mmCIF file of C-alpha atoms and ligand atoms in Angstrom:
data_model
loop_
_atom_site.group_PDB
_atom_site.id
_atom_site.type_symbol
_atom_site.label_atom_id
_atom_site.label_comp_id
_atom_site.label_asym_id
_atom_site.label_seq_id
_atom_site.Cartn_x
_atom_site.Cartn_y
_atom_site.Cartn_z
ATOM 1 C CA MET A 1 0.212 8.210 -4.026
ATOM 2 C CA ARG A 2 -2.950 6.334 -3.179
ATOM 3 C CA PHE A 3 -4.879 7.022 0.030
ATOM 4 C CA ASN A 4 -7.445 4.643 1.469
ATOM 5 C CA PHE A 5 -9.614 6.747 3.764
ATOM 6 C CA VAL A 6 -11.524 4.694 6.344
ATOM 7 C CA THR A 7 -14.260 6.794 7.951
ATOM 8 C CA ILE A 8 -17.930 6.775 8.894
ATOM 9 C CA PHE A 9 -18.140 10.287 7.374
ATOM 10 C CA PRO A 10 -16.694 9.848 3.871
ATOM 11 C CA GLU A 11 -18.221 13.163 2.706
ATOM 12 C CA ILE A 12 -15.544 14.953 4.738
ATOM 13 C CA ILE A 13 -13.035 14.147 1.975
ATOM 14 C CA LYS A 14 -14.704 16.930 -0.052
ATOM 15 C CA PHE A 15 -12.611 19.385 1.986
ATOM 16 C CA LEU A 16 -9.635 18.279 -0.111
ATOM 17 C CA GLU A 17 -11.279 19.227 -3.402
ATOM 18 C CA PHE A 18 -9.882 22.769 -3.193
ATOM 19 C CA GLY A 19 -6.642 24.504 -4.125
ATOM 20 C CA VAL A 20 -3.485 22.594 -4.980
ATOM 21 C CA ILE A 21 -4.697 19.296 -3.499
ATOM 22 C CA GLY A 22 -7.920 19.522 -5.532
ATOM 23 C CA LYS A 23 -5.790 20.004 -8.658
ATOM 24 C CA ALA A 24 -3.604 17.016 -7.688
ATOM 25 C CA LEU A 25 -6.781 14.893 -7.499
ATOM 26 C CA GLU A 26 -7.938 16.153 -10.908
ATOM 27 C CA LYS A 27 -4.544 15.371 -12.419
ATOM 28 C CA ASP A 28 -4.499 11.903 -10.778
ATOM 29 C CA LEU A 29 -1.229 12.694 -8.997
ATOM 30 C CA ILE A 30 -3.010 11.360 -5.915
ATOM 31 C CA SER A 31 -6.114 9.229 -5.520
ATOM 32 C CA ILE A 32 -8.368 8.837 -2.517
ATOM 33 C CA ASN A 33 -10.695 5.875 -1.992
ATOM 34 C CA GLU A 34 -13.222 6.014 0.818
ATOM 35 C CA TYR A 35 -14.259 2.997 2.843
ATOM 36 C CA ASN A 36 -17.136 3.261 5.296
ATOM 37 C CA PRO A 37 -17.073 0.706 8.157
ATOM 38 C CA ARG A 38 -20.884 1.010 8.318
ATOM 39 C CA ASP A 39 -21.034 -0.813 4.992
ATOM 40 C CA PHE A 40 -19.314 -3.732 6.751
ATOM 41 C CA SER A 41 -21.475 -3.770 9.881
ATOM 42 C CA LYS A 42 -23.125 -7.121 10.453
ATOM 43 C CA ASN A 43 -26.062 -5.798 12.449
ATOM 44 C CA SER A 44 -29.292 -4.524 10.940
ATOM 45 C CA ASN A 45 -28.917 -0.976 12.276
ATOM 46 C CA LYS A 46 -25.485 -0.697 10.666
ATOM 47 C CA ASN A 47 -24.019 0.037 14.068
ATOM 48 C CA ILE A 48 -20.261 0.296 14.283
ATOM 49 C CA ASP A 49 -20.006 1.220 17.983
ATOM 50 C CA ASP A 50 -20.969 -0.292 21.306
ATOM 51 C CA SER A 51 -20.677 0.554 24.995
ATOM 52 C CA PRO A 52 -17.316 -0.015 26.687
ATOM 53 C CA TYR A 53 -16.632 -3.148 28.744
ATOM 54 C CA GLY A 54 -16.100 -2.153 32.363
ATOM 55 C CA GLY A 55 -18.410 0.837 31.985
ATOM 56 C CA GLY A 56 -17.495 4.452 31.493
ATOM 57 C CA GLU A 57 -18.641 7.254 29.244
ATOM 58 C CA GLY A 58 -19.232 7.163 25.539
ATOM 59 C CA MET A 59 -19.085 4.439 22.961
ATOM 60 C CA VAL A 60 -16.232 2.475 21.437
ATOM 61 C CA MET A 61 -15.748 1.637 17.753
ATOM 62 C CA MET A 62 -16.101 -2.118 17.367
ATOM 63 C CA ALA A 63 -13.211 -4.155 16.019
ATOM 64 C CA GLU A 64 -15.253 -6.319 13.626
ATOM 65 C CA PRO A 65 -16.580 -3.755 11.118
ATOM 66 C CA LEU A 66 -13.158 -2.109 11.014
ATOM 67 C CA ALA A 67 -11.413 -5.452 10.476
ATOM 68 C CA SER A 68 -13.858 -6.397 7.673
ATOM 69 C CA THR A 69 -13.286 -2.984 6.074
ATOM 70 C CA LEU A 70 -9.524 -3.516 6.052
ATOM 71 C CA LYS A 71 -9.865 -7.051 4.726
ATOM 72 C CA SER A 72 -11.804 -5.666 1.751
ATOM 73 C CA ILE A 73 -8.923 -3.361 0.771
ATOM 74 C CA LYS A 74 -6.561 -5.242 -1.554
ATOM 75 C CA ASN A 75 -3.654 -2.835 -1.507
ATOM 76 C CA LYS A 76 -3.402 -1.400 2.010
ATOM 77 C CA GLY A 77 0.192 -0.174 2.189
ATOM 78 C CA LYS A 78 1.027 1.243 5.606
ATOM 79 C CA VAL A 79 -1.992 1.229 7.939
ATOM 80 C CA ILE A 80 -2.221 4.378 10.064
ATOM 81 C CA LEU A 81 -4.729 5.041 12.835
ATOM 82 C CA MET A 82 -5.258 8.710 13.647
ATOM 83 C CA SER A 83 -5.073 8.907 17.444
ATOM 84 C CA PRO A 84 -4.214 11.502 20.111
ATOM 85 C CA GLN A 85 -2.154 8.726 21.698
ATOM 86 C CA GLY A 86 0.038 8.298 18.607
ATOM 87 C CA GLU A 87 3.352 9.829 17.624
ATOM 88 C CA ASN A 88 3.070 13.555 16.972
ATOM 89 C CA ILE A 89 3.414 14.048 13.226
ATOM 90 C CA THR A 90 6.490 16.001 12.142
ATOM 91 C CA ASN A 91 8.085 16.713 8.790
ATOM 92 C CA PHE A 92 10.258 13.658 9.456
ATOM 93 C CA HIS A 93 7.152 11.403 9.490
ATOM 94 C CA ILE A 94 5.861 13.055 6.330
ATOM 95 C CA ASN A 95 9.142 12.433 4.517
ATOM 96 C CA SER A 96 9.321 8.789 5.521
ATOM 97 C CA LEU A 97 5.661 8.149 4.600
ATOM 98 C CA LEU A 98 6.364 9.621 1.158
ATOM 99 C CA GLU A 99 8.318 6.450 0.426
ATOM 100 C CA GLU A 100 5.053 4.466 0.490
ATOM 101 C CA SER A 101 2.958 4.231 -2.672
ATOM 102 C CA THR A 102 -0.226 3.535 -0.676
ATOM 103 C CA VAL A 103 -1.353 4.406 2.838
ATOM 104 C CA THR A 104 -4.548 3.439 4.599
ATOM 105 C CA ILE A 105 -5.745 6.025 7.110
ATOM 106 C CA ILE A 106 -8.304 5.052 9.737
ATOM 107 C CA CYS A 107 -10.395 7.706 11.476
ATOM 108 C CA GLY A 108 -11.607 6.938 14.974
ATOM 109 C CA ARG A 109 -14.747 8.424 16.536
ATOM 110 C CA TYR A 110 -16.425 8.371 19.957
ATOM 111 C CA GLU A 111 -14.107 7.185 22.757
ATOM 112 C CA GLY A 112 -11.780 5.541 20.268
ATOM 113 C CA VAL A 113 -11.265 2.109 18.754
ATOM 114 C CA ASP A 114 -11.308 -1.383 20.350
ATOM 115 C CA GLU A 115 -7.682 -2.047 21.278
ATOM 116 C CA ARG A 116 -7.703 -5.528 19.712
ATOM 117 C CA PHE A 117 -8.297 -4.047 16.271
ATOM 118 C CA ILE A 118 -5.327 -1.734 16.787
ATOM 119 C CA GLU A 119 -3.101 -4.628 17.845
ATOM 120 C CA ASN A 120 -4.004 -6.802 14.857
ATOM 121 C CA TYR A 121 -4.399 -4.338 12.007
ATOM 122 C CA VAL A 122 -2.641 -1.029 12.663
ATOM 123 C CA ASP A 123 1.015 -0.398 11.798
ATOM 124 C CA VAL A 124 1.317 3.002 13.431
ATOM 125 C CA GLU A 125 -0.791 5.488 15.419
ATOM 126 C CA MET A 126 -0.308 9.151 14.544
ATOM 127 C CA SER A 127 -1.429 12.348 16.260
ATOM 128 C CA VAL A 128 -1.759 15.958 15.125
ATOM 129 C CA GLY A 129 -0.962 17.284 18.593
ATOM 130 C CA ASP A 130 -1.460 16.965 22.302
ATOM 131 C CA PHE A 131 -5.174 17.722 22.319
ATOM 132 C CA VAL A 132 -8.310 15.738 21.528
ATOM 133 C CA LEU A 133 -10.622 16.186 18.546
ATOM 134 C CA SER A 134 -13.990 14.494 18.133
ATOM 135 C CA GLY A 135 -12.844 12.399 15.180
ATOM 136 C CA GLY A 136 -9.842 11.332 13.151
ATOM 137 C CA GLU A 137 -11.110 12.877 9.898
ATOM 138 C CA ILE A 138 -9.578 16.350 10.316
ATOM 139 C CA PRO A 139 -6.199 14.858 11.365
ATOM 140 C CA ALA A 140 -6.428 12.502 8.344
ATOM 141 C CA LEU A 141 -7.099 15.440 6.011
ATOM 142 C CA ALA A 142 -4.086 17.243 7.488
ATOM 143 C CA LEU A 143 -1.922 14.179 6.882
ATOM 144 C CA ILE A 144 -3.155 13.680 3.298
ATOM 145 C CA ASP A 145 -2.612 17.377 2.553
ATOM 146 C CA ALA A 146 0.897 17.438 4.020
ATOM 147 C CA LEU A 147 1.907 14.332 2.046
ATOM 148 C CA SER A 148 0.253 15.373 -1.204
ATOM 149 C CA ARG A 149 1.867 18.794 -1.483
ATOM 150 C CA LYS A 150 5.291 17.136 -1.478
ATOM 151 C CA ILE A 151 4.496 14.788 -4.354
ATOM 152 C CA PRO A 152 6.301 15.930 -7.524
ATOM 153 C CA GLY A 153 4.018 17.981 -9.760
ATOM 154 C CA VAL A 154 1.520 18.939 -7.051
ATOM 155 C CA LEU A 155 2.961 22.356 -6.236
ATOM 156 C CA GLY A 156 3.506 24.510 -9.315
ATOM 157 C CA ASN A 157 7.100 25.116 -8.371
ATOM 158 C CA GLN A 158 8.854 22.126 -6.809
ATOM 159 C CA LYS A 159 11.208 24.500 -4.993
ATOM 160 C CA SER A 160 8.331 26.059 -3.060
ATOM 161 C CA PHE A 161 8.261 23.375 -0.403
ATOM 162 C CA GLU A 162 12.037 23.096 -0.228
ATOM 163 C CA ASN A 163 12.183 26.475 1.516
ATOM 164 C CA ASP A 164 9.186 25.825 3.738
ATOM 165 C CA SER A 165 9.331 25.767 7.504
ATOM 166 C CA TYR A 166 10.693 22.491 8.925
ATOM 167 C CA GLU A 167 12.541 21.585 5.721
ATOM 168 C CA ASN A 168 16.053 21.320 7.091
ATOM 169 C CA ASN A 169 14.660 22.062 10.564
ATOM 170 C CA LEU A 170 14.389 25.825 10.089
ATOM 171 C CA LEU A 171 11.369 28.120 10.143
ATOM 172 C CA LYS A 172 10.836 30.236 7.054
ATOM 173 C CA GLY A 173 11.337 33.959 7.551
ATOM 174 C CA PRO A 174 8.626 36.606 7.043
ATOM 175 C CA VAL A 175 7.191 37.251 3.566
ATOM 176 C CA TYR A 176 5.737 40.420 2.027
ATOM 177 C CA THR A 177 3.691 41.442 -1.001
ATOM 178 C CA ARG A 178 2.172 44.632 -2.450
ATOM 179 C CA PRO A 179 1.590 47.384 -1.425
ATOM 180 C CA GLN A 180 5.087 48.584 -0.536
ATOM 181 C CA ASN A 181 3.664 50.652 2.327
ATOM 182 C CA PHE A 182 0.912 49.116 4.470
ATOM 183 C CA GLU A 183 -0.469 51.265 7.310
ATOM 184 C CA GLY A 184 2.838 53.112 7.497
ATOM 185 C CA MET A 185 4.958 49.950 7.514
ATOM 186 C CA GLU A 186 7.512 49.516 4.739
ATOM 187 C CA VAL A 187 8.685 46.298 3.122
ATOM 188 C CA PRO A 188 12.360 45.615 4.127
ATOM 189 C CA GLU A 189 14.388 47.692 1.671
ATOM 190 C CA ILE A 190 16.717 44.893 0.653
ATOM 191 C CA LEU A 191 13.813 42.964 -0.920
ATOM 192 C CA LEU A 192 13.315 45.844 -3.349
ATOM 193 C CA SER A 193 17.006 46.094 -4.256
ATOM 194 C CA GLY A 194 17.006 43.531 -7.073
ATOM 195 C CA ASP A 195 20.362 42.207 -5.727
ATOM 196 C CA HIS A 196 19.672 38.447 -5.695
ATOM 197 C CA GLU A 197 22.667 37.502 -3.588
ATOM 198 C CA LYS A 198 21.873 40.052 -0.879
ATOM 199 C CA ILE A 199 18.203 39.061 -0.962
ATOM 200 C CA ASN A 200 19.180 35.416 -0.552
ATOM 201 C CA ASP A 201 21.434 36.272 2.431
ATOM 202 C CA TRP A 202 18.563 38.248 3.952
ATOM 203 C CA LYS A 203 16.259 35.266 3.543
ATOM 204 C CA ILE A 204 18.754 32.937 5.222
ATOM 205 C CA LEU A 205 19.278 35.427 8.041
ATOM 206 C CA SER A 206 15.592 36.040 8.663
ATOM 207 C CA SER A 207 14.921 32.310 8.661
ATOM 208 C CA LEU A 208 17.697 31.715 11.201
ATOM 209 C CA GLN A 209 16.529 34.669 13.301
ATOM 210 C CA ARG A 210 12.948 33.419 13.331
ATOM 211 C CA THR A 211 14.067 29.927 14.337
ATOM 212 C CA ILE A 212 16.197 31.312 17.181
ATOM 213 C CA ASP A 213 13.280 33.458 18.386
ATOM 214 C CA ARG A 214 10.497 30.901 18.130
ATOM 215 C CA ARG A 215 11.930 27.392 17.963
ATOM 216 C CA PRO A 216 15.504 27.343 19.276
ATOM 217 C CA ASP A 217 15.006 23.602 19.965
ATOM 218 C CA LEU A 218 15.111 22.960 16.202
ATOM 219 C CA LEU A 219 18.670 24.255 15.943
ATOM 220 C CA ASP A 220 20.007 21.161 17.730
ATOM 221 C CA SER A 221 19.385 18.986 14.697
ATOM 222 C CA VAL A 222 19.754 21.461 11.868
ATOM 223 C CA LYS A 223 22.278 20.787 9.082
ATOM 224 C CA LEU A 224 23.678 24.105 7.958
ATOM 225 C CA THR A 225 25.720 25.093 4.928
ATOM 226 C CA LYS A 226 28.986 26.941 5.669
ATOM 227 C CA LYS A 227 27.307 30.235 4.853
ATOM 228 C CA GLN A 228 24.301 29.533 7.068
ATOM 229 C CA LYS A 229 26.594 28.492 9.901
ATOM 230 C CA LYS A 230 28.581 31.708 9.658
ATOM 231 C CA LEU A 231 25.413 33.793 9.679
ATOM 232 C CA LEU A 232 24.022 31.804 12.619
ATOM 233 C CA ASP A 233 27.215 32.175 14.679
ATOM 234 C CA ASN A 234 27.044 35.876 13.995
ATOM 235 C CA LEU A 235 23.444 36.124 15.151
ATOM 236 C CA LEU A 236 24.051 34.017 18.260
ATOM 237 C CA SER A 237 27.111 36.032 19.323
ATOM 238 C CA LYS A 238 25.108 39.261 18.995
ATOM 239 C CA ARG A 239 22.394 37.717 21.111
ATOM 240 C CA ILE A 240 24.739 36.747 23.931
ATOM 241 C CA LEU A 241 26.323 40.228 24.059
HETATM 242 N N1 SAH B 1 -10.947 8.958 24.300
HETATM 243 C C1 SAH B 1 -9.781 9.058 23.478
HETATM 244 C C2 SAH B 1 -9.971 10.127 22.418
HETATM 245 C C3 SAH B 1 -10.986 9.764 21.377
HETATM 246 S S1 SAH B 1 -11.268 11.044 20.259
HETATM 247 C C4 SAH B 1 -8.580 9.420 24.342
HETATM 248 O O1 SAH B 1 -8.786 10.008 25.404
HETATM 249 O O2 SAH B 1 -7.433 9.143 23.966
HETATM 250 C C5 SAH B 1 -11.990 10.198 18.908
HETATM 251 C C6 SAH B 1 -11.099 9.960 17.712
HETATM 252 O O3 SAH B 1 -10.637 11.197 17.211
HETATM 253 C C7 SAH B 1 -9.848 9.155 17.973
HETATM 254 O O4 SAH B 1 -10.093 7.777 17.915
HETATM 255 C C8 SAH B 1 -8.942 9.612 16.858
HETATM 256 O O5 SAH B 1 -9.156 8.895 15.664
HETATM 257 C C9 SAH B 1 -9.365 11.049 16.634
HETATM 258 N N2 SAH B 1 -8.454 12.032 17.279
HETATM 259 C C10 SAH B 1 -8.725 12.792 18.354
HETATM 260 N N3 SAH B 1 -7.692 13.578 18.679
HETATM 261 C C11 SAH B 1 -6.728 13.321 17.780
HETATM 262 C C12 SAH B 1 -5.405 13.803 17.593
HETATM 263 N N4 SAH B 1 -4.862 14.725 18.396
HETATM 264 N N5 SAH B 1 -4.683 13.322 16.553
HETATM 265 C C13 SAH B 1 -5.206 12.369 15.734
HETATM 266 N N6 SAH B 1 -6.452 11.866 15.865
HETATM 267 C C14 SAH B 1 -7.217 12.326 16.872
#
């Protein structure tokens, strides 16, 4: 997958040079090209912002440098503006964006972006949550990371994301590693039993239990196997009693 990263702080992309995403970049499983709207500013100070019409606080990113930046990108794919006013990103958005071979991600700054640029150039506005950050770069990094880890070959074991939280609308249950006893707390015995079927049942159960406890809203749209459904009914009936 190819990412076009439109930002006035292109150095921020260095945050992705670590861990599995860093390896994906090295292996060319993903590529990221930075575009700085300052390079497309027509004024001598390389300004890309100006004060808002009608007054008010802060500055607004001008439409022109952003439009020229986008015009310079040959293969844009889907054009996404990171914005607190956009759709909150869920696993559903990640899965549908994975069908694109290229995405262009625009990072706003200051009070945001001139609305006319959004109308003419942006396909979709996306948010990382109902709060405001000072720039779109961290949301863009989150989006690139979430997409990249689902690209075949990026995670060592392809199955590792298939059991992640939000795959199939369930949260993943708790996980444990050595030592067996930590500050007097034991690892659940079943995980030490070596009985793969029982361990698998335990994992399904703990994932269902965690979803009931923390995100019961997810259960409305979950698609369960027969086994999962039986275990869920069991858990729910115990809860009601
Ligand atoms: N004044 C605007 C917020 C501007 S924040 C408002 O009240 O709606 C500056 C930039 O940070 C935005 O243009 C956007 O690109 C980015 N940003 C801030 N919060 C974000 C969020 N929750 N999700 C995605 N991008 C965000």
